[in-house]
Coordinates of C-alpha atoms in Angstrom, one line a residue:
M1 CA -13.2 -13.6 -3.6
R2 CA -10.7 -11.3 -5.3
V3 CA -11.8 -8.3 -7.5
D4 CA -9.3 -6.1 -9.3
V5 CA -10.3 -2.6 -10.5
F6 CA -8.2 -0.6 -13.0
T7 CA -8.8 3.1 -13.0
I8 CA -7.0 6.5 -13.3
F9 CA -8.8 7.6 -10.1
P10 CA -8.0 4.9 -7.5
S11 CA -8.7 7.3 -4.6
M12 CA -12.4 7.2 -5.6
F13 CA -12.6 3.7 -4.1
E14 CA -11.0 4.4 -0.7
V15 CA -14.1 5.5 1.1
F16 CA -16.3 3.1 -0.7
L17 CA -14.3 0.1 0.4
D18 CA -14.4 1.2 4.1
F19 CA -18.2 1.3 4.7
G20 CA -21.3 -0.8 4.8
V21 CA -21.6 -4.4 3.7
I22 CA -18.5 -4.2 1.4
G23 CA -16.4 -2.6 4.1
R24 CA -17.3 -5.5 6.5
A25 CA -16.6 -8.1 3.9
V26 CA -13.2 -6.6 3.2
E27 CA -12.4 -6.3 6.9
Q28 CA -13.4 -10.0 7.5
G29 CA -11.3 -11.1 4.6
R30 CA -14.3 -12.5 2.6
L31 CA -13.7 -10.0 -0.2
E32 CA -10.4 -8.6 -1.4
V33 CA -10.5 -5.6 -3.7
R34 CA -7.3 -4.5 -5.3
V35 CA -7.4 -1.1 -7.0
H36 CA -4.7 -0.3 -9.6
D37 CA -3.7 3.1 -11.0
L38 CA -3.6 2.8 -14.8
R39 CA -1.1 5.7 -14.9
Q40 CA 1.5 3.3 -13.4
G41 CA 1.5 1.6 -16.7
A42 CA 2.4 4.7 -18.7
G43 CA 5.8 4.9 -20.2
D44 CA 6.4 8.7 -20.2
P45 CA 7.3 11.1 -17.4
H46 CA 3.8 12.7 -17.5
R47 CA 2.1 9.3 -16.9
S48 CA -0.1 9.9 -19.9
V49 CA -3.0 7.5 -20.5
D50 CA -4.8 9.2 -23.4
D51 CA -4.1 10.7 -26.8
A52 CA -6.0 12.2 -29.8
P53 CA -7.8 9.7 -32.0
F54 CA -6.5 8.8 -35.4
G55 CA -8.8 10.2 -38.1
G56 CA -9.7 13.2 -35.9
G57 CA -12.8 13.8 -33.8
A58 CA -13.7 15.3 -30.5
G59 CA -12.2 14.1 -27.2
M60 CA -9.3 11.9 -26.3
V61 CA -9.0 8.1 -26.3
M62 CA -7.3 5.9 -23.7
M63 CA -4.1 4.5 -25.2
P64 CA -3.5 0.7 -25.3
E65 CA 0.1 0.7 -23.8
P66 CA -0.7 1.9 -20.3
L67 CA -3.7 -0.4 -20.0
F68 CA -2.0 -3.5 -21.3
N69 CA 1.0 -2.8 -19.0
S70 CA -1.0 -2.2 -15.9
I71 CA -3.2 -5.3 -16.4
E72 CA -0.4 -7.6 -17.4
Q73 CA 1.7 -6.5 -14.4
A74 CA -1.1 -7.1 -12.0
D75 CA -2.1 -10.6 -13.5
P76 CA -5.7 -10.0 -12.3
P77 CA -8.4 -12.6 -11.9
R78 CA -10.4 -13.3 -15.0
P79 CA -12.8 -12.6 -16.5
L80 CA -11.8 -9.0 -17.1
F81 CA -14.7 -6.7 -18.1
L82 CA -14.5 -3.3 -19.6
L83 CA -17.2 -0.9 -18.3
G84 CA -18.8 0.5 -21.5
P85 CA -22.2 1.1 -23.3
A86 CA -21.7 -1.8 -25.7
G87 CA -21.6 -4.3 -22.9
R88 CA -24.1 -6.9 -21.6
R89 CA -26.6 -5.2 -19.3
F90 CA -25.6 -5.9 -15.7
D91 CA -28.4 -7.4 -13.7
Q92 CA -29.0 -9.6 -10.7
S93 CA -28.4 -12.8 -12.7
V94 CA -25.0 -11.5 -13.8
A95 CA -24.2 -10.6 -10.2
Q96 CA -25.2 -14.1 -9.1
G97 CA -23.0 -15.7 -11.8
L98 CA -20.0 -13.6 -10.8
A99 CA -20.5 -14.3 -7.1
S100 CA -20.3 -18.0 -7.8
G101 CA -16.7 -17.7 -9.0
D102 CA -13.4 -17.0 -7.3
G103 CA -13.0 -13.5 -8.7
F104 CA -13.1 -11.1 -11.7
S105 CA -11.7 -7.7 -12.8
L106 CA -13.1 -4.4 -14.0
L107 CA -11.5 -1.9 -16.3
C108 CA -12.8 1.7 -16.0
G109 CA -12.8 3.6 -19.2
R110 CA -12.6 7.4 -19.4
Y111 CA -12.7 10.2 -22.0
E112 CA -14.2 9.0 -25.4
G113 CA -13.4 5.4 -24.6
V114 CA -10.5 3.0 -25.1
D115 CA -8.4 2.0 -28.1
Q116 CA -10.2 -0.8 -29.9
R117 CA -7.2 -3.1 -29.5
V118 CA -8.0 -3.2 -25.7
R119 CA -11.5 -4.5 -26.6
D120 CA -10.1 -6.9 -29.2
H121 CA -7.1 -8.4 -27.4
L122 CA -7.2 -7.5 -23.6
V123 CA -10.6 -7.7 -22.0
D124 CA -12.9 -10.8 -22.0
G125 CA -16.1 -8.8 -22.4
E126 CA -18.0 -5.6 -21.5
L127 CA -20.6 -4.8 -18.9
S128 CA -23.0 -1.8 -18.9
L129 CA -25.3 -0.5 -16.1
G130 CA -27.8 0.8 -18.7
D131 CA -28.5 3.1 -21.6
F132 CA -27.1 6.3 -20.2
V133 CA -23.7 8.0 -20.3
L134 CA -21.3 8.6 -17.3
A135 CA -18.0 10.4 -17.3
G136 CA -16.2 7.1 -16.6
G137 CA -16.5 3.5 -15.4
E138 CA -15.8 4.1 -11.7
V139 CA -19.4 4.5 -10.5
G140 CA -20.4 1.4 -12.5
A141 CA -17.5 -0.6 -11.0
M142 CA -18.6 0.3 -7.5
A143 CA -22.1 -0.7 -8.2
I144 CA -20.9 -4.1 -9.6
V145 CA -18.5 -4.7 -6.7
E146 CA -21.3 -4.1 -4.2
A147 CA -24.0 -6.1 -6.1
V148 CA -21.6 -9.1 -6.4
G149 CA -19.8 -8.7 -3.1
R150 CA -22.9 -8.9 -1.0
L151 CA -23.7 -12.2 -2.6
V152 CA -20.4 -13.8 -1.6
P153 CA -21.2 -16.5 1.0
G154 CA -20.9 -15.2 4.6
V155 CA -21.0 -11.5 3.7
L156 CA -24.6 -11.0 4.6
G157 CA -25.4 -12.0 8.2
N158 CA -28.6 -13.8 7.1
E159 CA -28.1 -16.0 4.0
L160 CA -31.9 -15.7 3.3
S161 CA -31.5 -12.0 2.8
A162 CA -30.0 -12.4 -0.7
A163 CA -32.5 -15.1 -1.7
D164 CA -35.5 -13.1 -0.6
E165 CA -34.9 -9.7 -2.3
S166 CA -35.8 -8.0 -5.5
F167 CA -34.9 -9.8 -8.8
S168 CA -33.8 -13.0 -7.0
D169 CA -36.7 -14.8 -8.6
G170 CA -37.5 -12.3 -11.3
L171 CA -39.9 -10.3 -9.1
L172 CA -39.7 -7.2 -7.1
E173 CA -39.5 -7.6 -3.3
Y174 CA -42.7 -7.4 -1.1
P175 CA -43.3 -4.4 1.2
H176 CA -41.6 -4.3 4.6
Y177 CA -42.9 -2.9 7.9
T178 CA -41.4 -2.5 11.4
R179 CA -42.5 -0.9 14.7
P180 CA -44.6 0.9 15.6
A181 CA -47.7 -1.1 14.4
E182 CA -49.6 2.2 14.2
F183 CA -48.0 5.4 12.8
R184 CA -50.0 8.5 12.1
G185 CA -53.1 6.4 11.5
W186 CA -51.4 4.0 9.1
S187 CA -51.4 0.4 10.3
V188 CA -49.2 -2.6 9.6
P189 CA -51.2 -5.2 7.8
E190 CA -53.0 -7.6 10.1
V191 CA -51.5 -10.6 8.4
L192 CA -48.0 -9.7 9.4
R193 CA -49.1 -9.6 13.1
S194 CA -51.1 -12.8 12.9
G195 CA -48.3 -15.3 13.8
D196 CA -49.5 -17.5 10.9
H197 CA -46.2 -17.9 9.0
G198 CA -47.7 -19.8 6.2
R199 CA -50.2 -17.0 5.5
V200 CA -47.4 -14.4 5.9
D201 CA -45.4 -16.2 3.2
R202 CA -48.4 -16.3 0.9
W203 CA -49.2 -12.6 1.5
R204 CA -45.6 -11.7 0.8
K205 CA -45.5 -13.6 -2.5
A206 CA -48.8 -12.1 -3.5
Q207 CA -47.5 -8.6 -2.7
S208 CA -44.4 -9.3 -4.7
L209 CA -46.4 -10.4 -7.7
A210 CA -48.7 -7.4 -7.5
R211 CA -45.9 -4.9 -7.1
T212 CA -44.1 -6.4 -10.1
V213 CA -47.2 -6.5 -12.3
T214 CA -47.9 -2.8 -11.5
S215 CA -44.3 -1.4 -11.6
R216 CA -42.3 -3.8 -13.8
P217 CA -44.6 -5.7 -16.1
D218 CA -41.6 -6.4 -18.3
L219 CA -40.3 -8.7 -15.6
V220 CA -43.5 -10.6 -15.5
D221 CA -43.4 -11.0 -19.3
A222 CA -39.8 -12.3 -19.1
R223 CA -41.0 -15.0 -16.7
G224 CA -43.7 -16.1 -19.2
G225 CA -46.6 -14.3 -17.5
L226 CA -48.4 -15.4 -14.3
T227 CA -49.1 -19.0 -13.6
E228 CA -52.6 -20.2 -12.5
A229 CA -51.3 -20.6 -9.0
E230 CA -49.9 -17.1 -8.9
Q231 CA -53.2 -15.7 -10.3
A232 CA -55.0 -17.6 -7.5
L233 CA -52.7 -16.2 -4.9
L234 CA -53.4 -12.6 -6.1
E235 CA -57.2 -13.4 -5.9
E236 CA -56.8 -14.8 -2.4
F237 CA -55.6 -11.4 -1.1
G238 CA -57.8 -9.3 -3.3
L239 CA -54.9 -8.1 -5.5
A240 CA -56.1 -9.5 -8.9
D241 CA -57.1 -7.1 -11.6

């Protein structure tokens, strides 16, 4: 998969692309991330990318020319998304959709935003991490690259990892335990040490349901509520209300 990122701060991505799951994916050639400096598309000696807005107002706005030039010269993979507050909320389903393709691109805004002609005639859409304000799109771009990149086939060592984690089926993930079995008087649940894989699977699903009902009831509502089988599963392990 190829992902192109357009930013005025390309050095922010250097360390990010060297470590963890994404670093391994890049090293193995499963993921190619090309980071482009938007200032290279500027037409003046100062490499200017922003100017005061028509009509007045606070702050500066990213000009269309450097952005159009940089993106057209790079011929990046589409779709091309602007990181901005008006965009579709990025979630696991969006990540899964992008991971099923061959690539995409991200445009990181700065200052008060971008010239409207960039939205109207250059990008294919917008993505947002949530209803809060950042200084620019770089942090959001890193989050999206990591969320999508780890879903690319072969990136995770165990393909079941991605299918078994939070949001993969609209639920939060179940609790995890590792050695030692006893720590400061707190024990690992007996079911996880039983060797009964069927019961372990049922316990994990019940815990996932209970955790979601408690912490993120909105996710349960989005699934249409609990089914009779799910309610029975909660009752089996004493987790029903």
